[in-house]
């Protein structure tokens, strides 16, 4: 048995293979929307669906959807205009890769 900082306690030798980390739900949602942006489902400078619509679509709590939108905003995929909504950023503002 051994413990790794930030990962937890494990049973077995340290060299044993470990399952990959699970991707948080908010990141899964963000990744799906980013994929749709890349595919052209949402055009630059156009609104993405509202948080309420995304809550219903993904059947998740408001906080999870807010986290997903915040994550996309931090990465540069979208920007938010208060009282207006969240828009797709221009392609030149998208992260590389």
Short mmCIF file of N, CA and C in Angstrom, two decimals:
data_model
loop_
_atom_site.label_atom_id
_atom_site.label_comp_id
_atom_site.label_asym_id
_atom_site.label_seq_id
_atom_site.Cartn_x
_atom_site.Cartn_y
_atom_site.Cartn_z
N UNK A 1 0.86 -1.17 0.00
CA UNK A 1 0.00 0.00 0.00
C UNK A 1 0.90 1.23 0.00
N UNK A 2 0.48 2.23 -0.76
CA UNK A 2 1.24 3.48 -0.81
C UNK A 2 0.28 4.61 -1.15
N UNK A 3 0.72 5.84 -0.85
CA UNK A 3 -0.10 7.03 -1.09
C UNK A 3 0.65 7.97 -2.02
N UNK A 4 -0.09 8.56 -2.96
CA UNK A 4 0.48 9.57 -3.85
C UNK A 4 -0.27 10.87 -3.62
N UNK A 5 0.48 11.92 -3.39
CA UNK A 5 -0.10 13.25 -3.16
C UNK A 5 -1.08 13.62 -4.26
N UNK A 6 -2.29 13.97 -3.89
CA UNK A 6 -3.29 14.42 -4.84
C UNK A 6 -3.97 13.32 -5.63
N UNK A 7 -3.56 12.07 -5.43
CA UNK A 7 -4.15 10.96 -6.20
C UNK A 7 -4.84 9.95 -5.31
N UNK A 8 -4.34 9.74 -4.10
CA UNK A 8 -4.99 8.80 -3.19
C UNK A 8 -4.07 7.70 -2.72
N UNK A 9 -4.68 6.70 -2.09
CA UNK A 9 -3.96 5.55 -1.54
C UNK A 9 -4.23 4.35 -2.43
N UNK A 10 -3.18 3.58 -2.72
CA UNK A 10 -3.28 2.45 -3.62
C UNK A 10 -2.79 1.18 -2.94
N UNK A 11 -3.38 0.05 -3.33
CA UNK A 11 -2.96 -1.25 -2.82
C UNK A 11 -2.19 -1.94 -3.93
N UNK A 12 -1.05 -2.52 -3.59
CA UNK A 12 -0.23 -3.21 -4.58
C UNK A 12 1.10 -2.51 -4.72
N UNK A 13 1.99 -3.09 -5.53
CA UNK A 13 3.30 -2.47 -5.72
C UNK A 13 3.18 -1.15 -6.46
N UNK A 14 4.10 -0.25 -6.16
CA UNK A 14 4.08 1.08 -6.78
C UNK A 14 4.21 1.00 -8.30
N UNK A 15 4.83 -0.06 -8.79
CA UNK A 15 5.06 -0.20 -10.23
C UNK A 15 3.83 -0.76 -10.97
N UNK A 16 2.80 -1.16 -10.24
CA UNK A 16 1.60 -1.74 -10.87
C UNK A 16 0.90 -0.68 -11.72
N UNK A 17 0.35 -1.09 -12.86
CA UNK A 17 -0.37 -0.12 -13.70
C UNK A 17 -1.61 0.42 -12.99
N UNK A 18 -1.89 1.68 -13.20
CA UNK A 18 -3.05 2.32 -12.58
C UNK A 18 -4.01 2.75 -13.67
N UNK A 19 -5.27 2.75 -13.32
CA UNK A 19 -6.26 3.20 -14.30
C UNK A 19 -6.07 4.69 -14.53
N UNK A 20 -6.34 5.14 -15.75
CA UNK A 20 -6.19 6.58 -16.03
C UNK A 20 -7.18 7.40 -15.22
N UNK A 21 -6.81 8.63 -14.97
CA UNK A 21 -7.70 9.53 -14.22
C UNK A 21 -8.98 9.75 -15.01
N UNK A 22 -10.06 9.83 -14.29
CA UNK A 22 -11.34 10.13 -14.94
C UNK A 22 -11.42 11.62 -15.23
N UNK A 23 -12.00 11.94 -16.35
CA UNK A 23 -12.17 13.34 -16.74
C UNK A 23 -13.41 13.87 -16.03
N UNK A 24 -13.29 15.01 -15.32
CA UNK A 24 -14.46 15.57 -14.62
C UNK A 24 -15.61 15.84 -15.59
N UNK A 25 -16.83 15.75 -15.09
CA UNK A 25 -18.03 15.92 -15.92
C UNK A 25 -18.03 17.28 -16.62
N UNK A 26 -17.67 18.35 -15.90
CA UNK A 26 -17.69 19.68 -16.53
C UNK A 26 -16.74 19.72 -17.72
N UNK A 27 -15.61 19.00 -17.62
CA UNK A 27 -14.65 18.97 -18.72
C UNK A 27 -15.18 18.14 -19.88
N UNK A 28 -15.89 17.07 -19.58
CA UNK A 28 -16.50 16.26 -20.63
C UNK A 28 -17.50 17.10 -21.42
N UNK A 29 -18.32 17.87 -20.70
CA UNK A 29 -19.31 18.73 -21.35
C UNK A 29 -18.60 19.79 -22.20
N UNK A 30 -17.59 20.44 -21.62
CA UNK A 30 -16.83 21.46 -22.35
C UNK A 30 -16.21 20.85 -23.61
N UNK A 31 -15.62 19.66 -23.48
CA UNK A 31 -14.99 19.02 -24.63
C UNK A 31 -15.99 18.72 -25.74
N UNK A 32 -17.20 18.33 -25.36
CA UNK A 32 -18.23 18.05 -26.37
C UNK A 32 -18.62 19.33 -27.10
N UNK A 33 -18.81 20.41 -26.36
CA UNK A 33 -19.18 21.68 -26.99
C UNK A 33 -18.03 22.21 -27.85
N UNK A 34 -16.81 22.08 -27.36
CA UNK A 34 -15.63 22.50 -28.15
C UNK A 34 -15.58 21.72 -29.46
N UNK A 35 -15.86 20.43 -29.40
CA UNK A 35 -15.90 19.62 -30.62
C UNK A 35 -16.94 20.14 -31.60
N UNK A 36 -18.08 20.57 -31.08
CA UNK A 36 -19.13 21.13 -31.93
C UNK A 36 -18.70 22.48 -32.52
N UNK A 37 -17.98 23.26 -31.74
CA UNK A 37 -17.46 24.54 -32.25
C UNK A 37 -16.48 24.26 -33.39
N UNK A 38 -15.56 23.33 -33.18
CA UNK A 38 -14.58 22.98 -34.21
C UNK A 38 -15.26 22.47 -35.48
N UNK A 39 -16.37 21.75 -35.31
CA UNK A 39 -17.09 21.18 -36.45
C UNK A 39 -17.97 22.21 -37.16
N UNK A 40 -18.06 23.41 -36.59
CA UNK A 40 -18.84 24.47 -37.23
C UNK A 40 -20.29 24.55 -36.80
N UNK A 41 -20.68 23.81 -35.78
CA UNK A 41 -22.07 23.86 -35.31
C UNK A 41 -22.41 25.23 -34.73
N UNK A 42 -21.41 25.90 -34.17
CA UNK A 42 -21.59 27.25 -33.63
C UNK A 42 -20.55 28.14 -34.29
N UNK A 43 -21.00 29.18 -34.96
CA UNK A 43 -20.12 30.07 -35.70
C UNK A 43 -19.47 31.10 -34.78
N UNK A 44 -18.28 31.59 -35.14
CA UNK A 44 -17.64 32.65 -34.36
C UNK A 44 -18.56 33.86 -34.21
N UNK A 45 -18.47 34.47 -33.05
CA UNK A 45 -19.27 35.65 -32.69
C UNK A 45 -20.77 35.37 -32.63
N UNK A 46 -21.15 34.10 -32.54
CA UNK A 46 -22.55 33.72 -32.38
C UNK A 46 -22.74 33.08 -31.01
N UNK A 47 -23.95 33.19 -30.50
CA UNK A 47 -24.26 32.62 -29.19
C UNK A 47 -24.18 31.09 -29.19
N UNK A 48 -23.68 30.54 -28.10
CA UNK A 48 -23.86 29.11 -27.86
C UNK A 48 -25.18 28.99 -27.08
N UNK A 49 -25.72 27.80 -26.92
CA UNK A 49 -26.96 27.67 -26.16
C UNK A 49 -26.82 28.23 -24.74
N UNK A 50 -27.93 28.69 -24.20
CA UNK A 50 -27.94 29.25 -22.85
C UNK A 50 -27.57 28.18 -21.83
N UNK A 51 -27.17 28.63 -20.65
CA UNK A 51 -26.84 27.68 -19.58
C UNK A 51 -28.05 26.82 -19.26
N UNK A 52 -29.23 27.40 -19.26
CA UNK A 52 -30.45 26.65 -18.97
C UNK A 52 -30.65 25.54 -20.01
N UNK A 53 -30.45 25.88 -21.27
CA UNK A 53 -30.59 24.88 -22.35
C UNK A 53 -29.55 23.78 -22.19
N UNK A 54 -28.32 24.16 -21.83
CA UNK A 54 -27.26 23.16 -21.63
C UNK A 54 -27.56 22.28 -20.42
N UNK A 55 -28.14 22.85 -19.37
CA UNK A 55 -28.54 22.06 -18.19
C UNK A 55 -29.51 20.96 -18.62
N UNK A 56 -30.48 21.32 -19.44
CA UNK A 56 -31.47 20.35 -19.89
C UNK A 56 -30.85 19.33 -20.84
N UNK A 57 -30.03 19.79 -21.75
CA UNK A 57 -29.41 18.89 -22.73
C UNK A 57 -28.54 17.84 -22.06
N UNK A 58 -27.72 18.27 -21.10
CA UNK A 58 -26.79 17.35 -20.46
C UNK A 58 -27.33 16.77 -19.16
N UNK A 59 -28.50 17.22 -18.73
CA UNK A 59 -29.13 16.76 -17.49
C UNK A 59 -28.17 16.91 -16.31
N UNK A 60 -27.63 18.11 -16.18
CA UNK A 60 -26.67 18.42 -15.11
C UNK A 60 -27.09 19.67 -14.36
N UNK A 61 -26.52 19.83 -13.18
CA UNK A 61 -26.83 20.97 -12.31
C UNK A 61 -26.25 22.26 -12.90
N UNK A 62 -26.86 23.40 -12.53
CA UNK A 62 -26.37 24.69 -13.02
C UNK A 62 -24.88 24.91 -12.75
N UNK A 63 -24.40 24.51 -11.58
CA UNK A 63 -22.99 24.71 -11.24
C UNK A 63 -22.06 23.96 -12.17
N UNK A 64 -22.45 22.76 -12.58
CA UNK A 64 -21.62 21.97 -13.49
C UNK A 64 -21.54 22.64 -14.85
N UNK A 65 -22.67 23.16 -15.32
CA UNK A 65 -22.70 23.85 -16.62
C UNK A 65 -21.88 25.13 -16.54
N UNK A 66 -22.01 25.86 -15.43
CA UNK A 66 -21.22 27.10 -15.27
C UNK A 66 -19.73 26.78 -15.30
N UNK A 67 -19.35 25.68 -14.66
CA UNK A 67 -17.94 25.26 -14.67
C UNK A 67 -17.48 24.95 -16.10
N UNK A 68 -18.32 24.27 -16.86
CA UNK A 68 -17.97 23.92 -18.24
C UNK A 68 -17.78 25.18 -19.08
N UNK A 69 -18.70 26.13 -18.93
CA UNK A 69 -18.60 27.38 -19.69
C UNK A 69 -17.36 28.16 -19.25
N UNK A 70 -17.11 28.21 -17.95
CA UNK A 70 -15.93 28.92 -17.44
C UNK A 70 -14.65 28.27 -17.98
N UNK A 71 -14.63 26.96 -18.04
CA UNK A 71 -13.47 26.24 -18.56
C UNK A 71 -13.23 26.60 -20.04
N UNK A 72 -14.29 26.61 -20.83
CA UNK A 72 -14.15 26.99 -22.24
C UNK A 72 -13.69 28.44 -22.38
N UNK A 73 -14.18 29.29 -21.49
CA UNK A 73 -13.79 30.71 -21.51
C UNK A 73 -12.30 30.84 -21.17
N UNK A 74 -11.85 30.12 -20.15
CA UNK A 74 -10.43 30.17 -19.75
C UNK A 74 -9.52 29.69 -20.88
N UNK A 75 -9.99 28.72 -21.65
CA UNK A 75 -9.19 28.18 -22.76
C UNK A 75 -9.22 29.08 -23.99
N UNK A 76 -10.19 30.00 -24.05
CA UNK A 76 -10.27 30.92 -25.18
C UNK A 76 -11.28 30.53 -26.25
N UNK A 77 -12.09 29.51 -26.03
CA UNK A 77 -13.07 29.08 -27.03
C UNK A 77 -14.29 29.98 -27.07
N UNK A 78 -14.64 30.58 -25.94
CA UNK A 78 -15.84 31.42 -25.87
C UNK A 78 -15.55 32.66 -25.04
N UNK A 79 -16.44 33.64 -25.15
CA UNK A 79 -16.38 34.81 -24.28
C UNK A 79 -17.82 35.13 -23.87
N UNK A 80 -17.97 35.73 -22.70
CA UNK A 80 -19.30 36.02 -22.16
C UNK A 80 -19.52 37.52 -22.07
N UNK A 81 -20.67 37.95 -22.52
CA UNK A 81 -21.09 39.35 -22.40
C UNK A 81 -22.21 39.36 -21.35
N UNK A 82 -21.98 40.04 -20.21
CA UNK A 82 -23.00 40.06 -19.16
C UNK A 82 -24.37 40.49 -19.70
N UNK A 83 -25.39 39.81 -19.25
CA UNK A 83 -26.79 40.06 -19.63
C UNK A 83 -27.09 39.76 -21.09
N UNK A 84 -26.13 39.24 -21.83
CA UNK A 84 -26.34 38.92 -23.25
C UNK A 84 -26.19 37.42 -23.52
N UNK A 85 -25.10 36.84 -23.02
CA UNK A 85 -24.86 35.42 -23.25
C UNK A 85 -23.41 35.11 -23.53
N UNK A 86 -23.16 33.87 -23.93
CA UNK A 86 -21.81 33.40 -24.21
C UNK A 86 -21.69 33.14 -25.71
N UNK A 87 -20.63 33.70 -26.28
CA UNK A 87 -20.41 33.67 -27.72
C UNK A 87 -19.15 32.87 -28.05
N UNK A 88 -19.12 32.33 -29.26
CA UNK A 88 -17.93 31.64 -29.75
C UNK A 88 -16.88 32.68 -30.10
N UNK A 89 -15.66 32.46 -29.64
CA UNK A 89 -14.55 33.36 -29.95
C UNK A 89 -14.15 33.24 -31.42
N UNK A 90 -13.41 34.23 -31.91
CA UNK A 90 -12.88 34.18 -33.27
C UNK A 90 -11.84 33.06 -33.34
N UNK A 91 -11.72 32.35 -34.46
CA UNK A 91 -10.77 31.25 -34.57
C UNK A 91 -9.33 31.63 -34.19
N UNK A 92 -8.93 32.87 -34.47
CA UNK A 92 -7.56 33.26 -34.11
C UNK A 92 -7.36 33.34 -32.60
N UNK A 93 -8.45 33.37 -31.84
CA UNK A 93 -8.36 33.38 -30.37
C UNK A 93 -8.41 31.98 -29.77
N UNK A 94 -8.71 30.96 -30.60
CA UNK A 94 -8.79 29.59 -30.11
C UNK A 94 -7.40 29.09 -29.73
N UNK A 95 -7.33 28.20 -28.76
CA UNK A 95 -6.02 27.64 -28.40
C UNK A 95 -5.46 26.79 -29.54
N UNK A 96 -4.16 26.74 -29.62
CA UNK A 96 -3.52 25.92 -30.66
C UNK A 96 -3.59 24.47 -30.26
N UNK A 97 -3.57 23.61 -31.25
CA UNK A 97 -3.53 22.19 -30.96
C UNK A 97 -4.77 21.55 -31.38
#
